[in-house]
XYZ file of C-alpha atoms in Angstrom:
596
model
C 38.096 -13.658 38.565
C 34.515 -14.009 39.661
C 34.419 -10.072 39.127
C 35.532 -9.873 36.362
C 32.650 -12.176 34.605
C 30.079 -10.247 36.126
C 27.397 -8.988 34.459
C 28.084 -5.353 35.837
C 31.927 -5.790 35.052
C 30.987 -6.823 31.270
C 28.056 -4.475 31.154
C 31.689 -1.674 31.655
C 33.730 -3.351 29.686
C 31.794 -3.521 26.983
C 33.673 -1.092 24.564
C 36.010 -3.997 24.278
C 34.450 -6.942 25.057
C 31.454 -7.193 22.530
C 33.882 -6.373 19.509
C 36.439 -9.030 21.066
C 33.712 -11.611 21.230
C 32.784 -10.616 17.777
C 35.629 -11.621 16.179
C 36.616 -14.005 18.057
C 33.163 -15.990 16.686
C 33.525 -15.009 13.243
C 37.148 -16.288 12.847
C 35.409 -19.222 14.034
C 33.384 -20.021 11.776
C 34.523 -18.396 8.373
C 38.410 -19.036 9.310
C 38.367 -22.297 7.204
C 37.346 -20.721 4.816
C 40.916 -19.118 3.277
C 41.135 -21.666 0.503
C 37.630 -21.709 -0.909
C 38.113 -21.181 -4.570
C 37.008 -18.555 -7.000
C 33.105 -18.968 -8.094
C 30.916 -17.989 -11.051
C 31.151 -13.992 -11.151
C 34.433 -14.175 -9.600
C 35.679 -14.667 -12.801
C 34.477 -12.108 -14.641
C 34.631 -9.450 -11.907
C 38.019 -10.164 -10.622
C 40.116 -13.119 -13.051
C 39.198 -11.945 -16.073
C 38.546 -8.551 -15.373
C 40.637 -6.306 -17.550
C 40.321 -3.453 -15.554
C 41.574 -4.967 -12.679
C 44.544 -7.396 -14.114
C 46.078 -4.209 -16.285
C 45.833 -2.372 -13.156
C 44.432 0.275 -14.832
C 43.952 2.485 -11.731
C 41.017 4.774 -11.132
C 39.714 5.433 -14.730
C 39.340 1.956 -15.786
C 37.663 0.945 -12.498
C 35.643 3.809 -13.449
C 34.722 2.802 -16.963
C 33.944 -0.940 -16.012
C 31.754 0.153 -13.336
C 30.820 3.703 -12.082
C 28.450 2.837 -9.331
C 30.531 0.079 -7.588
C 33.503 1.888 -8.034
C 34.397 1.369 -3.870
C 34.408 -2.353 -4.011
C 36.136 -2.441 -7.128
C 39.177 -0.682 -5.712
C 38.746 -3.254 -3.118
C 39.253 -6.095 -5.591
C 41.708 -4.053 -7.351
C 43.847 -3.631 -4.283
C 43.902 -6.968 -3.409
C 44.921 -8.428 -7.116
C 48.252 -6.255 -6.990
C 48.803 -7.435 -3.531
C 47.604 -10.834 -3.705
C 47.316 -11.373 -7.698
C 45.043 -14.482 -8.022
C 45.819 -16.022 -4.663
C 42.488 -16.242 -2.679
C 43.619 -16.144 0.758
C 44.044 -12.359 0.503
C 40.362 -11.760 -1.054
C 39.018 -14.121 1.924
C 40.415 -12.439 4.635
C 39.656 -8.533 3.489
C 36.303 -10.119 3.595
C 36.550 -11.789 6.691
C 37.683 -8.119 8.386
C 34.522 -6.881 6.161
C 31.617 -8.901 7.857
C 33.146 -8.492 11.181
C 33.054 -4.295 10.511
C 29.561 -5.058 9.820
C 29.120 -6.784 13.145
C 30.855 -3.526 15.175
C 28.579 -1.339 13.069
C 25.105 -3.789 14.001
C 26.449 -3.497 17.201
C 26.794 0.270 17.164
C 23.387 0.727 15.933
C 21.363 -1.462 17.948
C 23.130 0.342 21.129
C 22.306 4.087 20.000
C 18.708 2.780 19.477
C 18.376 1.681 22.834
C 19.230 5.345 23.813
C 17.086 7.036 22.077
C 14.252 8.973 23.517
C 11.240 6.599 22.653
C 12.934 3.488 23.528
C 14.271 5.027 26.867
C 10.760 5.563 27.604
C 9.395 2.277 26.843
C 12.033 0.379 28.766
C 13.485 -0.184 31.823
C 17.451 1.201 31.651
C 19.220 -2.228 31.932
C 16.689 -3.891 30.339
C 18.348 -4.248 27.248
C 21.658 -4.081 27.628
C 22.490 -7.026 26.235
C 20.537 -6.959 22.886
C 23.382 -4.978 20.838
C 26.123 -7.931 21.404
C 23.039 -10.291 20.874
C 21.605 -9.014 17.622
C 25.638 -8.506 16.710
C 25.853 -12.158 17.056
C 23.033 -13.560 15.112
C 24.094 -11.324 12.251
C 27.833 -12.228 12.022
C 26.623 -16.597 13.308
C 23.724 -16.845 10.749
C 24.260 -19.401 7.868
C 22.401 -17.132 5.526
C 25.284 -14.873 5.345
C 27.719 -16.840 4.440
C 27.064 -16.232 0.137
C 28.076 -12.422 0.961
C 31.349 -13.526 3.093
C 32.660 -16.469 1.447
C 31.814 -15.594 -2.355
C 34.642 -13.426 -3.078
C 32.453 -10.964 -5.282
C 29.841 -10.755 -2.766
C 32.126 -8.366 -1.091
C 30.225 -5.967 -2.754
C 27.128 -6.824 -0.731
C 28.892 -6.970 2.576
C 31.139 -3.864 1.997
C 27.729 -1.729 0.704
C 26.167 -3.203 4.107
C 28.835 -1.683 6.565
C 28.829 1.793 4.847
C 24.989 1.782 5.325
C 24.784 0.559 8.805
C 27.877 2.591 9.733
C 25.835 6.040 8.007
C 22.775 4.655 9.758
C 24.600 4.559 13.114
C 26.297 7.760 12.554
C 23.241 9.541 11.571
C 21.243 7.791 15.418
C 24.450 8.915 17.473
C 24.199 12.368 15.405
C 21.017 12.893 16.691
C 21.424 11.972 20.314
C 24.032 14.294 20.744
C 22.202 17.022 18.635
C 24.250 20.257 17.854
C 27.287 19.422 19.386
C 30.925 19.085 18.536
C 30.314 15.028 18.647
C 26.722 15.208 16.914
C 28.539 17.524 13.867
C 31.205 14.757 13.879
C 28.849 12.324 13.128
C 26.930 13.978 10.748
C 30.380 13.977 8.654
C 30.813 10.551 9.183
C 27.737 9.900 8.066
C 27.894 11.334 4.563
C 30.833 10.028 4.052
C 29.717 6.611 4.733
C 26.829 7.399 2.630
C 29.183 8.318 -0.295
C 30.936 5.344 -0.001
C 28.156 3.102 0.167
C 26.114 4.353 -2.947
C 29.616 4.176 -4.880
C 29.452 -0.017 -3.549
C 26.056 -1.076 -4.365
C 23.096 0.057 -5.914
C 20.972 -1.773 -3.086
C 22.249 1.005 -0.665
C 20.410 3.730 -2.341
C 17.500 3.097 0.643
C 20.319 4.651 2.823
C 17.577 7.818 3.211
C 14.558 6.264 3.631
C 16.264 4.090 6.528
C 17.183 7.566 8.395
C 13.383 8.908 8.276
C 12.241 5.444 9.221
C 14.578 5.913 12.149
C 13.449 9.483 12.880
C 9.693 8.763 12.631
C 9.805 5.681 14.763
C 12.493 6.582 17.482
C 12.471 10.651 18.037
C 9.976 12.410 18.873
C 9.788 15.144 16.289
C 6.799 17.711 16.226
C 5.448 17.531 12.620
C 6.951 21.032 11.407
C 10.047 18.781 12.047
C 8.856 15.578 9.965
C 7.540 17.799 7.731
C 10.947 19.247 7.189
C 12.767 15.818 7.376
C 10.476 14.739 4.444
C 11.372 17.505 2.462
C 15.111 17.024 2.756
C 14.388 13.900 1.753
C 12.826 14.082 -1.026
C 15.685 17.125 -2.203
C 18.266 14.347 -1.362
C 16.782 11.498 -3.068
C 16.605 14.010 -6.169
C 19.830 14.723 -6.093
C 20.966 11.243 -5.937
C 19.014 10.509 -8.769
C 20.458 13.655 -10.939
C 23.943 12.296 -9.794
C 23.178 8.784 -11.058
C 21.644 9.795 -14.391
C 24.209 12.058 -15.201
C 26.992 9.101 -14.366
C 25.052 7.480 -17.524
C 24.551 10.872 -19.248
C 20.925 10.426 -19.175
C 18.023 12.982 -18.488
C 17.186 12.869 -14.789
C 14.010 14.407 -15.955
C 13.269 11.496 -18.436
C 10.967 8.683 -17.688
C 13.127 6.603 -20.445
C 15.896 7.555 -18.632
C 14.483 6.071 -15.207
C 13.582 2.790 -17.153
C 16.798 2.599 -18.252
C 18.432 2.795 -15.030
C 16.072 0.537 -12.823
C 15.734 -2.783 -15.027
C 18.927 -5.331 -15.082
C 17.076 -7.373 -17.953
C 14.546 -7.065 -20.330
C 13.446 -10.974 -20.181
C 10.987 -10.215 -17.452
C 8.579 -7.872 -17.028
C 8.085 -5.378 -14.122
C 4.830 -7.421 -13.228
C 6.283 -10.537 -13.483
C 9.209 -9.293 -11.329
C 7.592 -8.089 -8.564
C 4.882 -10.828 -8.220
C 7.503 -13.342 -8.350
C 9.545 -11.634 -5.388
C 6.496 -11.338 -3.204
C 7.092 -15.789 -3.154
C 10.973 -14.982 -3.007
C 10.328 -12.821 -0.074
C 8.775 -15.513 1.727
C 11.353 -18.062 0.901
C 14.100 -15.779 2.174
C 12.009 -15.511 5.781
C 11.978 -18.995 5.897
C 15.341 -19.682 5.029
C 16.127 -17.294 8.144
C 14.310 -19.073 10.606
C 15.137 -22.828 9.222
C 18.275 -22.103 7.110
C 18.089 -25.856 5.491
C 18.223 -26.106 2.115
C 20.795 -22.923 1.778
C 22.304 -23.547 -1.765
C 24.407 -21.257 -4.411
C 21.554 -21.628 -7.576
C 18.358 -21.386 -6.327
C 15.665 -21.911 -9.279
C 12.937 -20.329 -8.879
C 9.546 -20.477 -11.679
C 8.223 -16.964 -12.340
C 4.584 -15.608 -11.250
C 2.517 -13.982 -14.274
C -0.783 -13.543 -12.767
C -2.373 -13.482 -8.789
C -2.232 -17.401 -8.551
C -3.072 -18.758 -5.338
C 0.521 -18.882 -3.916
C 0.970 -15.177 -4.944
C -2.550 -13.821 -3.136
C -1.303 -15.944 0.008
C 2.180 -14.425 -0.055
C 1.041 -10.794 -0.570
C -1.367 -11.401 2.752
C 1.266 -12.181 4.268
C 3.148 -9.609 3.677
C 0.073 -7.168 4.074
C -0.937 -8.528 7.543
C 3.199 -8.785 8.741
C 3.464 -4.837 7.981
C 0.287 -4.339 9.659
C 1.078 -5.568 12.196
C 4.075 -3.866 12.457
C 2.574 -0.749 12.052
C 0.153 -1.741 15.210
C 3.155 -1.920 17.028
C 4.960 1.077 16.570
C 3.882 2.434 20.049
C 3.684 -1.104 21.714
C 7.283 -2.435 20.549
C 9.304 0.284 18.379
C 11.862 -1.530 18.090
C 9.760 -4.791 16.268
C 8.416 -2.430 14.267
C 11.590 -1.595 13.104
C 13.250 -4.819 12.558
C 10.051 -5.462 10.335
C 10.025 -2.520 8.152
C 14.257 -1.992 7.522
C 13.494 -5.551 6.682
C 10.844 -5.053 3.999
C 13.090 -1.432 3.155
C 16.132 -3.433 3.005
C 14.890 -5.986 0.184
C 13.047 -3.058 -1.588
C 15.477 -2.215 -4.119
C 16.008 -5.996 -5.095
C 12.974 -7.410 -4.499
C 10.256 -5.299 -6.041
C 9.632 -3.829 -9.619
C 13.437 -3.835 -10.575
C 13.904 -6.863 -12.428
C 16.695 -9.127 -11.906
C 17.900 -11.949 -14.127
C 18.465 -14.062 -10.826
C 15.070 -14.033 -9.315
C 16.713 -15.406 -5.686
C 20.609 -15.262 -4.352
C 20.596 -15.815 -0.734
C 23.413 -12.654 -0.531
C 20.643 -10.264 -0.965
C 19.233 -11.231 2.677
C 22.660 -9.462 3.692
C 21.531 -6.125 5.120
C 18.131 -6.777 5.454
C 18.576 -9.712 7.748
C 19.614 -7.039 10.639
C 15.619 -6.174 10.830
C 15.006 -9.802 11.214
C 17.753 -10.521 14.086
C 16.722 -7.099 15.513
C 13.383 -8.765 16.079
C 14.990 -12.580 17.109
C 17.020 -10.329 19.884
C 14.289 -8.315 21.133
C 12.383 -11.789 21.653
C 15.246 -13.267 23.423
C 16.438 -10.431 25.593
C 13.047 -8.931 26.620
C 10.253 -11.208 25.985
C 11.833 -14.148 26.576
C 12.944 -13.563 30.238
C 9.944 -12.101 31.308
C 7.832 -15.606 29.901
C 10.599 -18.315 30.898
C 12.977 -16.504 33.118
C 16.336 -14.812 32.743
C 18.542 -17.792 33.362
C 16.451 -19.814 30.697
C 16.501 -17.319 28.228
C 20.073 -17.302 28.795
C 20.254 -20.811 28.007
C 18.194 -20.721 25.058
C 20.132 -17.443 23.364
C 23.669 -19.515 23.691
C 22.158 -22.520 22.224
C 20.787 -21.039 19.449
C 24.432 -19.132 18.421
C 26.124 -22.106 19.041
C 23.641 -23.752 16.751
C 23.608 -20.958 14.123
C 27.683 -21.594 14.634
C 28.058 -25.110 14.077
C 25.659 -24.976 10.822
C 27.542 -21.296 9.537
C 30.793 -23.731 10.018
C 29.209 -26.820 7.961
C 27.975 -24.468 5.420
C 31.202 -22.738 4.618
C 33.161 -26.349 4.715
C 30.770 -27.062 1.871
C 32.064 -23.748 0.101
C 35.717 -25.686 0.481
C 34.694 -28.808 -2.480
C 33.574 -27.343 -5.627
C 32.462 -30.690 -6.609
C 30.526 -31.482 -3.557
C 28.827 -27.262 -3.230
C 27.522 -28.037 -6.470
C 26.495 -31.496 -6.445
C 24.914 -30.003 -3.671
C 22.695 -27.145 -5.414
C 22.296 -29.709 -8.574
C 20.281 -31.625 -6.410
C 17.914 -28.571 -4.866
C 17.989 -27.170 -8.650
C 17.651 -30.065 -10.844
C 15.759 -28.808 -13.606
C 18.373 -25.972 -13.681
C 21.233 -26.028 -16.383
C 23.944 -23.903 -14.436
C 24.694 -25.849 -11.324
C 25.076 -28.948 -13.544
C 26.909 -27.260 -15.553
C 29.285 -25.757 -13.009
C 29.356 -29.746 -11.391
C 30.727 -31.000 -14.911
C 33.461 -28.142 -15.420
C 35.052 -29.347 -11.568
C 34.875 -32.537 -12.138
C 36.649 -32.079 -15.332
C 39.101 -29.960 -13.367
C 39.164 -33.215 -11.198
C 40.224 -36.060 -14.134
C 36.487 -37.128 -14.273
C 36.052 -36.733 -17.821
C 33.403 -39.631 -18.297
C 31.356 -37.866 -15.250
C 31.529 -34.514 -16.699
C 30.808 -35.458 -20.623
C 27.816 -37.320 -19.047
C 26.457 -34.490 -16.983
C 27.416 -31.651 -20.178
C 25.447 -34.014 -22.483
C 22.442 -33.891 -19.860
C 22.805 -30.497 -19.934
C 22.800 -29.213 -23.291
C 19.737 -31.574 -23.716
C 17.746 -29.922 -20.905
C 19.765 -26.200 -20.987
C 17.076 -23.510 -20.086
C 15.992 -19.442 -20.557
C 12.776 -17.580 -19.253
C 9.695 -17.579 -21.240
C 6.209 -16.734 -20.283
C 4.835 -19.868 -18.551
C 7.411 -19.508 -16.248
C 9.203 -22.696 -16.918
C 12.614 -23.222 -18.943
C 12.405 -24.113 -22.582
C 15.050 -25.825 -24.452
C 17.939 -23.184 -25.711
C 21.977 -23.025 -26.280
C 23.820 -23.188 -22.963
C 26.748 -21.355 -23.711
C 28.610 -22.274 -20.251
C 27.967 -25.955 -20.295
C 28.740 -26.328 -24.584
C 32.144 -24.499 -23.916
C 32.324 -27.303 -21.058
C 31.344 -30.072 -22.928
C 33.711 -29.060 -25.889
C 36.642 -29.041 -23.287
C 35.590 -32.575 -22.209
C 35.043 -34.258 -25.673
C 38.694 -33.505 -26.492
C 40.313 -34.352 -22.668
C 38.459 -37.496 -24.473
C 40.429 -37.377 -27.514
C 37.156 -37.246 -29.448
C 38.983 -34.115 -31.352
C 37.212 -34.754 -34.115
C 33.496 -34.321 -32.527
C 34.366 -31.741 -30.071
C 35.438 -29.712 -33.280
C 32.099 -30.598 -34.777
C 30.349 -29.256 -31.590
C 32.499 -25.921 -31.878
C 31.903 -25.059 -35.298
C 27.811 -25.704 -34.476
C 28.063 -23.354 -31.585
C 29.977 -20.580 -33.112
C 27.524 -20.449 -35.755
C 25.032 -19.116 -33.050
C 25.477 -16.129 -31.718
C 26.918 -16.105 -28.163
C 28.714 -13.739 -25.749
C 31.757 -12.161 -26.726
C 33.474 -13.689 -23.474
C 32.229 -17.272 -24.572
C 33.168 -16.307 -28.130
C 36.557 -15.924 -27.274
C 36.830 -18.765 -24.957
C 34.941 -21.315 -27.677
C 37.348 -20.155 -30.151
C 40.472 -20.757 -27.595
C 39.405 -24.213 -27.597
C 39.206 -24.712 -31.562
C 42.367 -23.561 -31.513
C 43.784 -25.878 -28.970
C 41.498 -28.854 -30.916
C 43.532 -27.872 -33.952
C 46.915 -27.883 -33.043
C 46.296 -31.284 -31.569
C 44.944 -32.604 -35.312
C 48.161 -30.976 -36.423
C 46.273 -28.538 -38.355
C 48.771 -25.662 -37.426
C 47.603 -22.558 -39.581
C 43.864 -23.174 -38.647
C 45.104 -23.302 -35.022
C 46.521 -20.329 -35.375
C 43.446 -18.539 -37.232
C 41.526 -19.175 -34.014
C 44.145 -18.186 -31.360
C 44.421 -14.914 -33.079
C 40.528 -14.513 -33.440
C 40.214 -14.881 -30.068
C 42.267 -12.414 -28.623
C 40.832 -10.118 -31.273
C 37.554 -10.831 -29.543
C 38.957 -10.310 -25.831
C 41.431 -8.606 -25.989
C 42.997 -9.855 -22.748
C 42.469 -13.852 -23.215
C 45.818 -14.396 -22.408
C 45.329 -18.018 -22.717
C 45.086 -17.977 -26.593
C 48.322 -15.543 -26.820
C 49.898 -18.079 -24.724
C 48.602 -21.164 -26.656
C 49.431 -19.292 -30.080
C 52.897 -18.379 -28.915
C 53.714 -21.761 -27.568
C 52.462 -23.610 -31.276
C 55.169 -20.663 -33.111
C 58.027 -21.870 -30.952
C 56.988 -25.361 -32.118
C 57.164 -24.380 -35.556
C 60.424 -22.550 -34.999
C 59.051 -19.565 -35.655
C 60.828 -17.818 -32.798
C 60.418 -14.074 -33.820
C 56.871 -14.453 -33.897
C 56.307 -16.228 -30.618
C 58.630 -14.112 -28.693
C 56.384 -10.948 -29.861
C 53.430 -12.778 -29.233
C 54.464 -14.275 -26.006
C 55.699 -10.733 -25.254
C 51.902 -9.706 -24.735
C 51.755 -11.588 -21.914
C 51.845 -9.822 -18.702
C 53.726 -10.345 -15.591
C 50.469 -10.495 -13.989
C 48.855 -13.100 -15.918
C 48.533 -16.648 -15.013
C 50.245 -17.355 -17.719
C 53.446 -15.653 -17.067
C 55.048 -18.050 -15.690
C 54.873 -20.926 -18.973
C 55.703 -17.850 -21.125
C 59.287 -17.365 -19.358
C 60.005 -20.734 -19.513
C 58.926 -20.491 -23.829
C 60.646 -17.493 -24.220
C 64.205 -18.664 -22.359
C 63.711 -21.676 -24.779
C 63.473 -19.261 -27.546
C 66.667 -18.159 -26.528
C 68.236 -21.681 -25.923
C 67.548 -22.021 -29.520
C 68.602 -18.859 -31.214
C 72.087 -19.580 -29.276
C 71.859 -23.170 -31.071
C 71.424 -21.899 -34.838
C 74.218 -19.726 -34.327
């Protein structure tokens, strides 16, 4: 027995033993987490996602969204094996983030074989820093918004293709031309295909593999020369594929504005001088992870204020530094620059409506626990000793452990998660908004219709001071509509309605607004009306399946069976809904058979 847990038996075994104690920690520590409801985008990505509830394969994926088409079929698979039941979405992205830990430790162990690093260190020295930057990835509470948010799949999923084409690419160049080394080359475009088909974010993928090259081969400069070149060709190429995806000009400049800005409410400028605070807050949050919440809110920078001139500083002397220490510690150097690489895409001049969402740290935390392990594994012993360090590396993943546990037990209570991130955001409309619409869920209607009120008084956009003038929430009125008639105050939630659809708001808030006029109508026994807005809304979305429900159900009351048995006939097997429909339309039936 004592054999076996030596470090010389482990150091063998550790084809098995690393990926063993890899998921042994993460079903740890996200297995609670099964039955954390559906959040924000979930809804819109995955419940009320046409192209996913009509399983309308391939081409519909396609057409909702060509460059995360992979993670897509993802969600798609799991709705026609799992429909709406969360368990299955949880645990495909369970087995996700522990891929991702295999393919950090993968990585981290062909960079310790590579020529510079083999050169630099002693050849046991770091043995253990693959399992040990593995852990820290797969423990950290950071991580949790791309595990346990169902549509932050797409973040985790776009992070093992890229790590898995990173490691492919290191092992293809230790074995060089060989059988193995042309094997990985495969693997690695493949995993590069599937990653820029996940995320946008992934598109780094080839700047990663020269920062590899540069920093851990040594390559005569005819060779980095050439390596540049097939970058750039490759990064061209990319860029031709992408525009053409959006039949644009990959020649145009209007073409690459188009493609690189999510919103046109905040200027490049403003973007990018924002993100060099962000950046900072997302280090921090790293190294103390308190104050991890869902909505961060976050004022924008329009000019080199102090706070932005001390943030880019820092950022100049951190990659100088790094830079000092390509030679001295390669493998710092690296954690510090795929860092900085890793947020580049996100956190630069490609503005993003959400200024800060903790799931972006994702991939680019590996640079950052690359660095933590290299401080634990090889500086560390050699200051405090090896049986100290020891010490200190357990403590810290059972640490990271017990607060990734806490923080996903959070993700469990709706109510409490966003209490939670009302109180870090309090000047921000959506996580009180969010708060009310649970605890309506819950039977608090006085709570909720007190917080909606709040909101729509203090409901906020983006102007150019950086703070959040007063404008139409359209989440928290369609909120506070649904509580004023759980109320019975029918008459002033219709007011309310009729004031809101006068603005103009998004079609899928359009559609749901007008759901609820209809619902406020029938109960005022104002049946056609009702009816005028169940049919408007399913106009609007085509697949609110709630209003053909609602509409179908107020026909049977009526006794107008033919019409609600074609309208409840609309409903799919797959909706929610399907299940009330059955029991309308065998009632239909009941009653045909009674008139006869």
């Amino acid at each position: 027995m004592h054999n076996f847990f030596s470090l010389q038996t482990i150091r063998e075994r550790a084809g098995y033993f690393y990926p063993l104690l890899i998921c042994i920690v993460v079903l740890i520590v996200y297995g609670h987490t099964l039955s954390v409801p559906f959040y924000m985008d979930d809804y819109s990505s995955i419940v009320e996602n046409p192209a996913i509830a009509q399983h309308g394969g391939l081409a519909a994926l396609w057409g909702y969204c060509k460059l995360r088409l992979v993670g897509y079929l993802t969600f798609a698979a799991n709705y026609s094996v799992n429909n709406l039941d969360v368990r299955g979405y949880h645990v495909v992205n369970i087995l996700i983030h522990c891929l991702a830990g295999f393919s950090v430790l993968w990585l981290v162990a062909g960079l310790i074989k590579t020529p510079v690093v083999r050169k630099k260190y002693h050849e046991t020295s770091l043995d253990w820093l693959p399992l040990v930057v593995a852990l820290l990835f797969v423990l950290h509470p950071l991580q949790t918004q791309a595990v346990t948010y169902i549509v932050q799949r797409l973040t985790s999923l776009a992070a093992l293709f890229y790590l898995s084409s990173l490691s492919c690419f290191v092992y293809a160049r230790l074995f060089g031309g060989t059988a193995k080394g042309r094997f990985c080359i495969a693997g690695s475009a493949i995993f590069a295909f599937l990653a820029f088909f996940t995320k946008q974010n992934t598109f780094t993928l080839p700047l990663a593999m020269i920062l590899v090259e540069c920093l851990f081969f040594t390559s005569s400069r005819k060779k980095t020369l050439k390596a540049l070149l097939l970058l750039s060709a490759g990064m061209f190429v990319l860029w031709a594929v992408m525009a053409s995806l959006f039949h644009l000009n990959p020649l145009s400049l209007s073409s690459l504005e188009r493609l690189t800005q999510e919103t046109e409410l905040i200027s490049r400028q403003d973007y990018f001088l924002t993100q060099l605070r962000v950046l900072w807050i997302y280090i921090g949050l790293f190294f103390w992870p308190a104050g991890l919440h869902l909505d961060h809110d976050i004022a924008l920078s329009h000019g080199l204020s102090p706070d932005v001139l001390i943030g880019l500083s820092g950022h100049v002397l951190v990659l100088t530094t790094a830079l000092f220490l390509v030679r001295r510690a390669p493998l710092v150097s690296f954690g510090v620059l795929f860092f900085y690489l890793g947020h580049s895409i996100e956190s630069s001049f490609i503005p993003i409506r959400d200024v800060l969402f903790e799931h972006r740290t994702y991939l680019p935390n590996l640079g950052l626990c690359l660095i933590v392990g290299w401080v634990l594994v090889y500086w560390l012993p050699r200051t405090i000793g090896n049986k100290a360090a020891v010490v200190s590396t357990v403590i810290l993943c059972l640490v990271l452990g017990i607060v990734t546990w806490s923080r996903n037990a959070l993700w469990r209570d709706p109510v409490a998660l966003w209490r939670d991130s009302a109180i870090h955001a309090p000047n921000k409309a959506r996580p009180w908004s969010e708060l009310g619409k649970y605890l309506l869920q819950e039977g608090d209607n006085v709570g909720a219709l007190r917080i909606f009120l709040q909101v729509t008084k203090k409901s906020h956009g983006i102007n150019e001071t950086g703070k959040m003038p007063p404008r139409l929430d359209e989440t928290a009125m369609v909120n506070l509509v649904v509580a004023l008639a759980k109320g019975g105050e029918y008459e002033l939630a219709l007011f309310v309605t009729n004031k809101v659809l006068e603005q103009k708001i998004t079609t899928q808030n359009l559609s749901k607004m007008l759901t609820n006029k209809g619902n406020i109508l029938y109960k005022l026994k104002r049946m056609q009306e009702a009816e005028d807005a169940y049919r408007r809304s399913f106009s609007v979305v085509e697949k609110n399946y709630k209003a053909m429900y609602n509409l179908g159900y107020i026909l049977f009351k009526q006794n107008r069976l033919d019409e609600a048995e074609k309208v409840l006939a609309m409903v799919p097997a797959s909706s929610p809904y399907a299940e009330k429909k059955d029991k309308i339309l065998a009632k239909v039936n009941n009653k045909r058979n009674a008139l006869r």
